[in-house]
Short mmCIF file of C-alpha atoms and ligand atoms in Angstrom, two decimals:
data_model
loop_
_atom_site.label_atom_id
_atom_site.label_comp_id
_atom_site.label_asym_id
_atom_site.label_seq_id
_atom_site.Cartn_x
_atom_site.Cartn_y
_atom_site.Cartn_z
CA UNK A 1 39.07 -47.40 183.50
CA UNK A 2 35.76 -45.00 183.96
CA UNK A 3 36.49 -41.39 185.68
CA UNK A 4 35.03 -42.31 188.79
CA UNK A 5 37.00 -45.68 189.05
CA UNK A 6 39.97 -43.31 188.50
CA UNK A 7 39.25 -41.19 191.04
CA UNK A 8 38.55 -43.91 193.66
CA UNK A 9 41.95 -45.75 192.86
CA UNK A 10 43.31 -42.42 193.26
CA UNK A 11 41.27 -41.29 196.82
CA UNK A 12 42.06 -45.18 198.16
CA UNK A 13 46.31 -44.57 197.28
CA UNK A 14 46.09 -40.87 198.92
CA UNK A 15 44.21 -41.94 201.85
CA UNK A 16 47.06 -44.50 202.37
CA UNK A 17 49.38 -42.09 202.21
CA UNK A 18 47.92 -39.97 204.75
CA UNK A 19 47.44 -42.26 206.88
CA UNK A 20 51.41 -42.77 207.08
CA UNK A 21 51.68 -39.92 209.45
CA UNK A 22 49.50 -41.75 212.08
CA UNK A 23 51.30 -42.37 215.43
CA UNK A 24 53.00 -45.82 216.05
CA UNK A 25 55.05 -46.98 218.84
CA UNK A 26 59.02 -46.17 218.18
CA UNK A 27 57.99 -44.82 215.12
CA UNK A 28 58.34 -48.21 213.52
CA UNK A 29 55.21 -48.02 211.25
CA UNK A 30 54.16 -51.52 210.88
CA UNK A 31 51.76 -51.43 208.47
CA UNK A 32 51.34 -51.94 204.69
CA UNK A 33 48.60 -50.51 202.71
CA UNK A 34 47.37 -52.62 199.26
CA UNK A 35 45.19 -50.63 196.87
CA UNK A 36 42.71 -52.66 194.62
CA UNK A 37 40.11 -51.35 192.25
CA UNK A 38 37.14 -51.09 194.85
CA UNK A 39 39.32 -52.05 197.99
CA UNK A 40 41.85 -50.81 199.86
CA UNK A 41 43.56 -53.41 202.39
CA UNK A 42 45.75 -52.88 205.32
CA UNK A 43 48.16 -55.37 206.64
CA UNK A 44 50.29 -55.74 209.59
CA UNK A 45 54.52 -55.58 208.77
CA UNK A 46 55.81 -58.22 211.23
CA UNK A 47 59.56 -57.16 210.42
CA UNK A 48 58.66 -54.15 212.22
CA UNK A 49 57.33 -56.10 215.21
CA UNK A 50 58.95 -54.68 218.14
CA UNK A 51 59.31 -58.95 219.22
CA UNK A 52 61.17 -57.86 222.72
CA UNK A 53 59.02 -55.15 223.80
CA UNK A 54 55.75 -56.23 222.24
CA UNK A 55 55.60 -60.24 221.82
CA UNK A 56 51.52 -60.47 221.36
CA UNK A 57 51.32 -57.68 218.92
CA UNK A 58 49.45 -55.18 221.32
CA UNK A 59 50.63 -51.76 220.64
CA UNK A 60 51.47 -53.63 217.10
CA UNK A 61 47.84 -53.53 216.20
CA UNK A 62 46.94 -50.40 218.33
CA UNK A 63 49.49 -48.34 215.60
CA UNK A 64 47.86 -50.22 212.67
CA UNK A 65 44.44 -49.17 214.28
CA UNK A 66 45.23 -45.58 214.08
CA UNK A 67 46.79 -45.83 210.19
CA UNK A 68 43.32 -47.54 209.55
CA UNK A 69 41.37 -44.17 211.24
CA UNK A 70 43.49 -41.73 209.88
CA UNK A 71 42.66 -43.26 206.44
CA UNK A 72 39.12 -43.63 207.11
CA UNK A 73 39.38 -39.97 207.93
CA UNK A 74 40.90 -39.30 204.94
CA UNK A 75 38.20 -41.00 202.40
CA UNK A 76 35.82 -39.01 204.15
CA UNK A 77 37.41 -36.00 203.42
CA UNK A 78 37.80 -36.44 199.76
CA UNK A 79 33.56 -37.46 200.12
CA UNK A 80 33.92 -40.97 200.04
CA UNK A 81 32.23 -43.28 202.34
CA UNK A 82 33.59 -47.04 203.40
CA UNK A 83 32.50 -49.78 204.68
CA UNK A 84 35.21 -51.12 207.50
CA UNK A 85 35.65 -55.11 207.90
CA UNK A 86 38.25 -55.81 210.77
CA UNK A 87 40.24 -58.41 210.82
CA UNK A 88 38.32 -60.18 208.27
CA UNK A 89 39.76 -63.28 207.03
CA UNK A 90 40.17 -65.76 210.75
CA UNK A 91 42.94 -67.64 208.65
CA UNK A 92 45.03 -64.55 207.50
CA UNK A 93 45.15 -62.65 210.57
CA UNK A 94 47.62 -60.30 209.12
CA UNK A 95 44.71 -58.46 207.14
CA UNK A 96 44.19 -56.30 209.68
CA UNK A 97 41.19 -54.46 208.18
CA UNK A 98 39.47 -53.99 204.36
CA UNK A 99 37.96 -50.83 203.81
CA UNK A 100 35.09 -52.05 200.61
CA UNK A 101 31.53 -50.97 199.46
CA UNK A 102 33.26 -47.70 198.76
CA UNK A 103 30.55 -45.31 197.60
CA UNK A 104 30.69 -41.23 196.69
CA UNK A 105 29.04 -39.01 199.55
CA UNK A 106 29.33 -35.41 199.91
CA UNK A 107 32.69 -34.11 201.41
CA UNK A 108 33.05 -33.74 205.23
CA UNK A 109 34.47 -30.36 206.36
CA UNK A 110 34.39 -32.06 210.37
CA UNK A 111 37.19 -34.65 208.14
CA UNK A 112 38.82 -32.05 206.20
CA UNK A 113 39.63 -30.07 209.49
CA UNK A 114 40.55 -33.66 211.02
CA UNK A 115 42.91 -34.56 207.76
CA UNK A 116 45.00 -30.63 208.79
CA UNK A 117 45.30 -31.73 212.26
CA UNK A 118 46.73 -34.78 211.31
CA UNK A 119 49.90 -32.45 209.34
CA UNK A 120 50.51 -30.84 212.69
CA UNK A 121 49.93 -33.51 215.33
CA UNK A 122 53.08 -34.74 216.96
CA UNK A 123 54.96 -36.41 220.00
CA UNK A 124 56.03 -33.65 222.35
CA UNK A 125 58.01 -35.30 225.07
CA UNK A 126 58.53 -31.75 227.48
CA UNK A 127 56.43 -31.52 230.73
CA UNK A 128 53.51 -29.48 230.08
CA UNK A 129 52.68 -25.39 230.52
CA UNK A 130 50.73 -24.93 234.20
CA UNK A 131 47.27 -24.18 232.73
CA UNK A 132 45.72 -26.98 232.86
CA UNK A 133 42.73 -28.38 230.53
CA UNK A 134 39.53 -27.11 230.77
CA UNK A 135 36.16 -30.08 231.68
CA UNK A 136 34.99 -29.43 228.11
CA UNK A 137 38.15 -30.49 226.71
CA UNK A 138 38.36 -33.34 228.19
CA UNK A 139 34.90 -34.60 227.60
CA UNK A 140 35.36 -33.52 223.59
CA UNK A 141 39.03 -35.76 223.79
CA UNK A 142 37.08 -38.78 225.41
CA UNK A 143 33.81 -38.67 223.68
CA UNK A 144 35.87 -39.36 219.84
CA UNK A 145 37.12 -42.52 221.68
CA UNK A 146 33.70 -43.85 223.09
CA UNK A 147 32.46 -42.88 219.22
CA UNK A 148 34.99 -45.47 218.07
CA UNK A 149 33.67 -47.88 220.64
CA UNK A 150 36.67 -47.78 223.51
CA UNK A 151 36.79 -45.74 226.87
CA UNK A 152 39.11 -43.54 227.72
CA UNK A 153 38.94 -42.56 231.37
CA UNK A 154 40.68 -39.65 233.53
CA UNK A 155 42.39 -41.21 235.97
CA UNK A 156 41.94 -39.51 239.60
CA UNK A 157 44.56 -37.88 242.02
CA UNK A 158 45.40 -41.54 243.68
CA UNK A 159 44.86 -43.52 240.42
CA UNK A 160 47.29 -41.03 239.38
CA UNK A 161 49.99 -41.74 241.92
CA UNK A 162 49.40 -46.02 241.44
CA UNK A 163 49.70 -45.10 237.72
CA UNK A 164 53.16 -43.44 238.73
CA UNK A 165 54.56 -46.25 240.62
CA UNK A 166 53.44 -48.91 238.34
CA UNK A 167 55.58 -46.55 235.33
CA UNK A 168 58.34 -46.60 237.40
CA UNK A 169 58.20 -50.09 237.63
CA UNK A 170 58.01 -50.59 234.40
CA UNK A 171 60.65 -48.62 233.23
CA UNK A 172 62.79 -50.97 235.96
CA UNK A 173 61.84 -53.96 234.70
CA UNK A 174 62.72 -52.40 231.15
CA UNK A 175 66.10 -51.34 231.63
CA UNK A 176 66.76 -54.59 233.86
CA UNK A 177 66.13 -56.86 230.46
CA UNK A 178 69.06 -56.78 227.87
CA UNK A 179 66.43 -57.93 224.74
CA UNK A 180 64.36 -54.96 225.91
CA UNK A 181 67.53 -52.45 226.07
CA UNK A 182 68.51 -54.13 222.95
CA UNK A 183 65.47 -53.42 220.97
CA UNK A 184 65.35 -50.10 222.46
CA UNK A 185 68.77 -48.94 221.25
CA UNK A 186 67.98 -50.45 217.79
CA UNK A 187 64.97 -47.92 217.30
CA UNK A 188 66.51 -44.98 219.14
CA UNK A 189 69.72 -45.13 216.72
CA UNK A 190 68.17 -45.51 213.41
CA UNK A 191 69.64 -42.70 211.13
CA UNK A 192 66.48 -43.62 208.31
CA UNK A 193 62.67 -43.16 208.36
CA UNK A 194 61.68 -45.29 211.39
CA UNK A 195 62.72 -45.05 214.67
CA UNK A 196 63.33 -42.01 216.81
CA UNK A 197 65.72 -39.49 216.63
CA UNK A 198 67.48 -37.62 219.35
CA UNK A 199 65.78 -34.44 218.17
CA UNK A 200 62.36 -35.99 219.63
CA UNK A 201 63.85 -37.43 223.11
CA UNK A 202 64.46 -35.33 226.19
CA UNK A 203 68.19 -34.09 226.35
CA UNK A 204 67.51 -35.19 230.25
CA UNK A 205 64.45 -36.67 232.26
CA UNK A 206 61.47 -34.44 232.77
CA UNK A 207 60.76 -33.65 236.78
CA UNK A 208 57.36 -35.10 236.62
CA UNK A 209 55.05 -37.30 238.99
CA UNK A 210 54.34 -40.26 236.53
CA UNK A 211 57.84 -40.71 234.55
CA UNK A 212 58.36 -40.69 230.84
CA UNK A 213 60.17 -43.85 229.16
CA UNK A 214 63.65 -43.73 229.80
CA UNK A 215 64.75 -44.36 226.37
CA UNK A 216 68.14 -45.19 227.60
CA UNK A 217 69.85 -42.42 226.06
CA UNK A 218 69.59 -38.03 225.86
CA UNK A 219 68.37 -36.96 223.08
CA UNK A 220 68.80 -33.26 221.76
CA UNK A 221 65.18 -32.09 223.02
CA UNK A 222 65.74 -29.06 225.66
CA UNK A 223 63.14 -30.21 228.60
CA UNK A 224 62.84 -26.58 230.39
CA UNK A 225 61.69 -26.44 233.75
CA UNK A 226 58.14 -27.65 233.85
CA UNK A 227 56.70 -30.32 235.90
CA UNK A 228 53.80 -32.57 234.99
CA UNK A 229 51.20 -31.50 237.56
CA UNK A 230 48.86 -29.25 235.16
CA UNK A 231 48.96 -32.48 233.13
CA UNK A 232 45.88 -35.01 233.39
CA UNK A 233 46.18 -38.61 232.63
CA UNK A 234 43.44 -40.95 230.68
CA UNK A 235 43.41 -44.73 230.26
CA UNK A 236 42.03 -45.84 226.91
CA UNK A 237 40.22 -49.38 227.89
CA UNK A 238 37.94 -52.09 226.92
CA UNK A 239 35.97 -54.92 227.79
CA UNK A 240 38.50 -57.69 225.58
CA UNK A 241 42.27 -57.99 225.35
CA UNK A 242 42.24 -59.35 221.55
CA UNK A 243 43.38 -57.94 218.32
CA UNK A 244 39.95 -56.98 217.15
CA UNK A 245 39.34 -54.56 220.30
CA UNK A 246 43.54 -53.87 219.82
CA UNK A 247 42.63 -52.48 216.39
CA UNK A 248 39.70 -50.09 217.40
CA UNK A 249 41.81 -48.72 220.65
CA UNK A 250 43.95 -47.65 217.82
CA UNK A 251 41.08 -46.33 216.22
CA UNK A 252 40.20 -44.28 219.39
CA UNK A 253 43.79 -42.88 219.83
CA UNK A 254 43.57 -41.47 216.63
CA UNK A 255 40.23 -40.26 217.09
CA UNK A 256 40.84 -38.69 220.40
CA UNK A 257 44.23 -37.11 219.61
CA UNK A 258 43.67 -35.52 216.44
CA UNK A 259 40.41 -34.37 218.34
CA UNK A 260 43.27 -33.13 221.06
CA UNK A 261 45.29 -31.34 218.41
CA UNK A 262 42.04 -29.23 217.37
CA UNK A 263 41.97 -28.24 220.59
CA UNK A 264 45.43 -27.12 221.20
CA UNK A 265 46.18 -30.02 223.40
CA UNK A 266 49.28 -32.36 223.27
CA UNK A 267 49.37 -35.76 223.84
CA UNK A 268 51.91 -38.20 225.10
CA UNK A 269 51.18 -42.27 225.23
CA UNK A 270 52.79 -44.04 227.71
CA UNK A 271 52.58 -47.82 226.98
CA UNK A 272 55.86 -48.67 229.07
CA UNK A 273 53.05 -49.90 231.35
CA UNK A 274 51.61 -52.41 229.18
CA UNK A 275 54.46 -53.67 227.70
CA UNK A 276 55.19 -54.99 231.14
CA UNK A 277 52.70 -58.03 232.52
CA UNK A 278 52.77 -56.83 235.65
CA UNK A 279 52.08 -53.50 235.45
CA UNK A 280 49.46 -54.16 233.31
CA UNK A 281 47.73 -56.15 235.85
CA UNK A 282 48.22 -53.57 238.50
CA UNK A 283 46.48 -51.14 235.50
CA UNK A 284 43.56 -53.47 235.30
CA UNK A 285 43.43 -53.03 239.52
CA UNK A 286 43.41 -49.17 239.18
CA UNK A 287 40.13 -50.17 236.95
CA UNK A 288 39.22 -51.63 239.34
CA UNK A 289 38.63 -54.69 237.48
CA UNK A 290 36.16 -53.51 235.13
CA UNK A 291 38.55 -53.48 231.67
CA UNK A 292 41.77 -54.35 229.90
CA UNK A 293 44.07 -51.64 229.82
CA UNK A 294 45.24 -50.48 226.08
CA UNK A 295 47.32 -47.37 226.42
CA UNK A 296 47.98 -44.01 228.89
CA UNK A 297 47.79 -41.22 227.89
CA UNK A 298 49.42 -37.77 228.99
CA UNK A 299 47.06 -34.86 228.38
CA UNK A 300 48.42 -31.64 228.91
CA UNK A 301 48.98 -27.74 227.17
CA UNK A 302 52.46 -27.53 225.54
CA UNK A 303 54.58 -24.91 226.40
CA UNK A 304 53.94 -22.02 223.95
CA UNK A 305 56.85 -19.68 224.63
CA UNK A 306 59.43 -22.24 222.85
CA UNK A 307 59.82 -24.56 219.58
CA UNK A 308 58.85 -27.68 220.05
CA UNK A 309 60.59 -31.29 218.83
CA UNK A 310 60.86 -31.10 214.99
CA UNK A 311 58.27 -34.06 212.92
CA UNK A 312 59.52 -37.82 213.68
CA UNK A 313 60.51 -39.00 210.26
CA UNK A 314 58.28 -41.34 208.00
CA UNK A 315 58.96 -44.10 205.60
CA UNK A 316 58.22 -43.01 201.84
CA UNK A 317 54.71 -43.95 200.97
CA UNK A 318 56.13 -46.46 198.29
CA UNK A 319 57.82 -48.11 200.95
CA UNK A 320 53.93 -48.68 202.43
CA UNK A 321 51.49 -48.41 199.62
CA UNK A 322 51.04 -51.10 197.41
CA UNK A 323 49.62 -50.11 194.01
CA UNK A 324 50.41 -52.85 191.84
CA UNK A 325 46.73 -54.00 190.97
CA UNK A 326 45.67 -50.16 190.12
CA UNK A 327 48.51 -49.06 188.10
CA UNK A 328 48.37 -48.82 184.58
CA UNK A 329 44.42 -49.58 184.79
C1 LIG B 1 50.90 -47.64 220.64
C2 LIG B 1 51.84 -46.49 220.89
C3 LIG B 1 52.67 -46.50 222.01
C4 LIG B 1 53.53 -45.41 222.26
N1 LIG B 1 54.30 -45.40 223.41
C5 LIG B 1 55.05 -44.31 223.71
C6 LIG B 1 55.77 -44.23 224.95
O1 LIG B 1 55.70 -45.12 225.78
N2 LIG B 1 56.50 -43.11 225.18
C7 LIG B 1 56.58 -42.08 224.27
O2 LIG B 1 57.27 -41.10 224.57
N3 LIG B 1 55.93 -42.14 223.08
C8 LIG B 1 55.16 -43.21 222.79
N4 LIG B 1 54.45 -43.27 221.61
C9 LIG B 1 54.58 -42.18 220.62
C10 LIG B 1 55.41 -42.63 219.42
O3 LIG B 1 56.78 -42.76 219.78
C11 LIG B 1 55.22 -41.61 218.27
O4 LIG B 1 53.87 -41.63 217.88
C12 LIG B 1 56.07 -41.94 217.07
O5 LIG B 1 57.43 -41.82 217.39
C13 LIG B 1 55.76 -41.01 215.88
O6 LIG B 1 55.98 -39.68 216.25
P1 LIG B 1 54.83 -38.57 216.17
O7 LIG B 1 53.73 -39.00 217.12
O8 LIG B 1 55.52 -37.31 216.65
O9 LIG B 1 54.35 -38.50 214.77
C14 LIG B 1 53.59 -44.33 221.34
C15 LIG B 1 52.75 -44.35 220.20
C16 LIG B 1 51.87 -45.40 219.98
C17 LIG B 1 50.95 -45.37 218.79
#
């Protein structure tokens, strides 16, 4: 094996790796990475399907979408440049992306400063401080979703409040369904590297306008006082509802919350109401028709005067990276 085919084998495996600490709903990390010679594949891990909360694969694909920019992100860093193909084989659906035509550019400082973000960006569940976020925030946070090709709109004072009903619908129709509960409790008690542990879930429910999940049990986190009205709320959105637009919404959430994190802001997704079918379609009414709904998301400042929830535990990257076809090359 030549130096530089060495040193993209190795830049494809750590990219791979990094891309582990992307977000992923409950933490359960469905995706598997495969590192080839010129190639680097990811694949979706249907064991870790959540099959109650998430039958089509939505927020499935969505998590895989934001392993696949985090890597991207990652290759750039280390000055290499890919080309992405999405979902690229229609009988193998479970290839979820292959990241090919792999060729050396100069290193990107904007994707080395992107690549420390991603060490330090995190869940935190607390309301948020009272300042709020300033206009040129907010444009920077949705702009890196519209570059990956989604929108992500603030949602006004009345969308706001329909948003808040529709949540607390949700989160009734959730706790009404014992497969739901079920499937909750099974990724809230984990004591490995998936799930979530009570050290990341309020120790009681936040007094906010638009609820949290109710994760159906206290966790350890201290909540404080705060309330949620500082906070502003974005819809990330599109014109499909299929796993290739699933994938880039994924993309976007990465895009436009380790663009958050640069900016000091903290980020919360809310996808209790898109599990639901109902509240989804009373999301794609607040749009007023004009997209499908992918995610919310909870913008807000964190409260600076106390610790935070510690990091949400990940799977070991051999558990995730494949690099069988490299090794020993
Ligand atoms: C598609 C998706 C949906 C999520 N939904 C919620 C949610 O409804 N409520 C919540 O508190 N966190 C939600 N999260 C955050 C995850 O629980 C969190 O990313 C995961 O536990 C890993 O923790 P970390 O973000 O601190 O690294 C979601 C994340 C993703 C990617």
């Amino acid at each position: 094996m030549s130096q530089t085919d060495h040193a993209l084998t190795t830049a494809l495996a750590q990219a791979a790796a990094t891309a582990g600490r992307a977000p992923s709903v409950h933490n359960t990390q469905p995706w598997r990475w495969r590192v080839l010679p010129d190639a680097l594949e990811l694949r979706v891990f249907r064991d870790r399907q959540l099959t109650a909360t998430d039958p089509e694969g939505r927020l499935l694909v969505l998590s895989c979408g934001a392993a696949l920019h985090h890597a991207r992100v990652a290759l750039a860093a280390e000055g290499w440049q890919a080309v992405v193909e999405r979902i690229p084989d229609p009988d193998g659906p479970d290839l979820l992306a292959r990241l090919t035509g792999l060729t050396r550019v100069g290193t990107d400082p904007e994707a080395m400063h992107l690549v420390q973000c991603m060490r330090i960006r995190h869940t935190d569940r607390r309301p948020v401080g009272d300042e709020p976020i300033t206009d040129s925030a907010l444009t920077e946070i949705t702009e890196a979703a519209t570059v990956e090709g989604v929108r992500l709109q603030q949602l006004d004072r009345d969308q706001v409040l329909q948003l808040a009903t529709a949540a607390s619908q949700a989160d009734t129709v959730e706790s009404e369904d014992p497969r739901l509960r079920a499937e909750l409790a099974y990724w809230t008690s984990r004591a490995d590297d998936v799930g979530l542990p009570a050290a990341v879930l309020p120790e009681s429910p936040p007094q906010t306008t638009v609820p949290g999940r109710d994760f159906g049990r206290a966790g350890t986190l201290p909540v404080g006082p705060g309330h949620d009205q500082a906070a502003a709320y974005a819809l990330l959105h599109g014109d499909e509802d299929e796993p290739n637009t699933w994938l880039r919404a994924g993309e976007a959430l990465s895009a436009s919350w380790l663009a958050a994190t640069r900016l000091g802001v903290s980020v919360v997704p809310l996808s209790g109401v898109i599990e639901v079918p109902g509240t989804r379609a009373e999301l794609r009414g607040v749009l007023a028709g004009m997209g499908h709904p992918y995610l919310v998301l909870r913008l807000g400042r964190a409260d600076p005067t106390h610790a935070g929830p510690p990091h949400t535990p990940r799977l070991a990257v051999e558990q995730v990276v494949d690099t069988t076809a490299v090794r020993g090359a």
